[in-house]
Amino acid sequence: MMKMSLQIGVNIEAYSIEDNGNLQFNVYIYNVQDGIVIDYKTGESKLKN
């Protein structure tokens, strides 16, 4: 398994308890940005050519 200096993404999960889960979600958000190249192994980033 490759060791990463920067996470590829994050999982966000929520459940509203005051209304028995009327609002609930579980999503994975990728760590990406248009126009940027990210090296997750080193944590370095640069503008895309």
Backbone as a ProteinNet text record, in pm:
[ID]
protein_1_A
[PRIMARY]
MMKMSLQIGVNIEAYSIEDNGNLQFNVYIYNVQDGIVIDYKTGESKLKN
[TERTIARY]
84.8	0	89.2	58.7	138	103.7	208.2	187.4	163.7	58.2	22.7	53.2	107	128.1	2.6	-81.7	-204.2	-319.8	-429.8	-545.8	-608.8	-656.1	-722.4	-861.8	-920.4	-1053.6	-1096.6	-1222.6	-1277.1	-1421	-1457.8	-1594.9	-1669.7	-1786.9	-1868.7	-2004.2	-2041.6	-2168.1	-2243	-2372.9	-2453.6	-2591.9	-2650.6	-2783.9	-2845.7	-2958.8	-3024	-3103.2	-3071.1	-3136.9	-3265.1	-3281.9	-3401.2	-3527.5	-3513	-3631	-3620.8	-3557.3	-3546	-3486.6	-3384.4	-3313.2	-3377.1	-3460.1	-3518	-3407.5	-3296.6	-3179.2	-3069.8	-3025.9	-2915.7	-2841.6	-2709.7	-2629.2	-2497.3	-2436.3	-2305.4	-2238.1	-2143.6	-2079.8	-1927.8	-1860.9	-1715.9	-1678.4	-1599	-1556.6	-1410.4	-1383.4	-1246.2	-1168.6	-1041.6	-953.5	-896	-974.8	-935.1	-972.9	-904.9	-938.3	-905.5	-998.4	-975	-850.3	-766.5	-648	-528.6	-541.6	-433	-399.9	-270.5	-224	-171.3	-221.9	-183.9	-108.9	7.9	83.5	52	-35.2	-81.3	29.4	125.5	235.9	328	358.6	450.4	377.1	251.7	176.2	196	273.3	300.7	187.6	168.1	68.9	126.3	73.2	118.2	5.7	18.4	-79.3	-67	-181.5	-183.1	-143.3	-58.7	-13.3	-122.7
-118.8	0	125.1	220.7	342.2	440.8	497.1	598	733.9	801.2	930.9	1042.9	1153.8	1272.8	1358.2	1341.2	1419.6	1324.5	1344.3	1257.2	1277.3	1168.3	1172.4	1232.4	1221.2	1275.2	1254	1287	1273.9	1225.3	1139.1	1090.1	1174.6	1224.6	1305.7	1237	1212.4	1147.2	1230.4	1248.1	1326.9	1264.1	1284.8	1234.7	1331.1	1389.6	1484.5	1408.9	1433.9	1359.8	1425.4	1554.3	1623.5	1589.2	1538.6	1502.9	1359.6	1273.7	1130.4	1104.5	1178.3	1151.7	1206.2	1309.8	1371.5	1418.5	1461.8	1499.2	1397.7	1324.4	1231.6	1213.6	1201.7	1177.9	1113.4	1050.1	990.4	1007.6	1100.6	1131.7	1128.6	1100.7	1105.5	1224.2	1315.3	1435.1	1416.7	1414.5	1398.2	1529.7	1519.2	1633.6	1669.5	1741.6	1782.1	1928.5	1990.8	2128.4	2148	2206.5	2233.4	2318.7	2281.4	2359.3	2333.5	2239.7	2207.9	2059.8	2028.2	1890	1864	1759.8	1728.2	1595.5	1595	1472.5	1430	1332.7	1292.1	1224.8	1164.7	1097.1	1196.9	1308.7	1407.2	1524.5	1545.6	1658.2	1786.3	1779.5	1897.9	1919	2046.1	2079.1	2184.9	2189.8	2289.8	2318.4	2429.8	2465	2368.9	2328.4	2241.8	2323.7	2267.3	2338	2343.2
0	0	0	-87.7	-100.1	12.1	73.7	176.9	110.2	151	94.4	193.9	143.2	226.2	229.9	129	116.8	88.8	156.5	138.7	0.9	-58	-188.1	-175	-57.9	-34.9	108.9	134.2	269.4	260.9	354	362.7	465.9	428.1	518.8	534.1	658.8	689	791.8	771.4	865.1	879.2	997.2	1028.5	1128.5	1093.3	1184.1	1289.6	1415.8	1524	1572.8	1550.6	1600.7	1523.1	1400.2	1320.4	1266.4	1344.8	1311	1172.7	1138.1	1013.9	889.1	900.7	781.8	686.8	743.8	664.4	695.7	594.1	612.9	481.4	491.4	372.5	410.7	312.9	325.4	190.1	178.8	50.8	64.4	-46	-52.1	-139.9	-85.6	-158.4	-198.6	-328.1	-376.4	-361.1	-327.1	-310.8	-448.4	-528.3	-663.4	-684.1	-778.9	-815.1	-962.1	-1037.8	-1179.3	-1196.7	-1293.8	-1325.9	-1234.9	-1141.3	-1048.1	-1058.7	-1062.5	-1059.7	-919.2	-854.2	-717.6	-714.8	-652.1	-628.1	-484.8	-469.7	-336.7	-256.3	-325.7	-256.6	-186.6	-254.8	-197	-132.6	-169.7	-117.6	-196.7	-304.6	-387.6	-489.1	-526.7	-628.8	-721.4	-844.4	-941.5	-1039.3	-1109.3	-1211.5	-1329.1	-1382.2	-1498.8	-1621.3	-1705.2	-1828.6	-1930.8
[MASK]
+++++++++++++++++++++++++++++++++++++++++++++++++

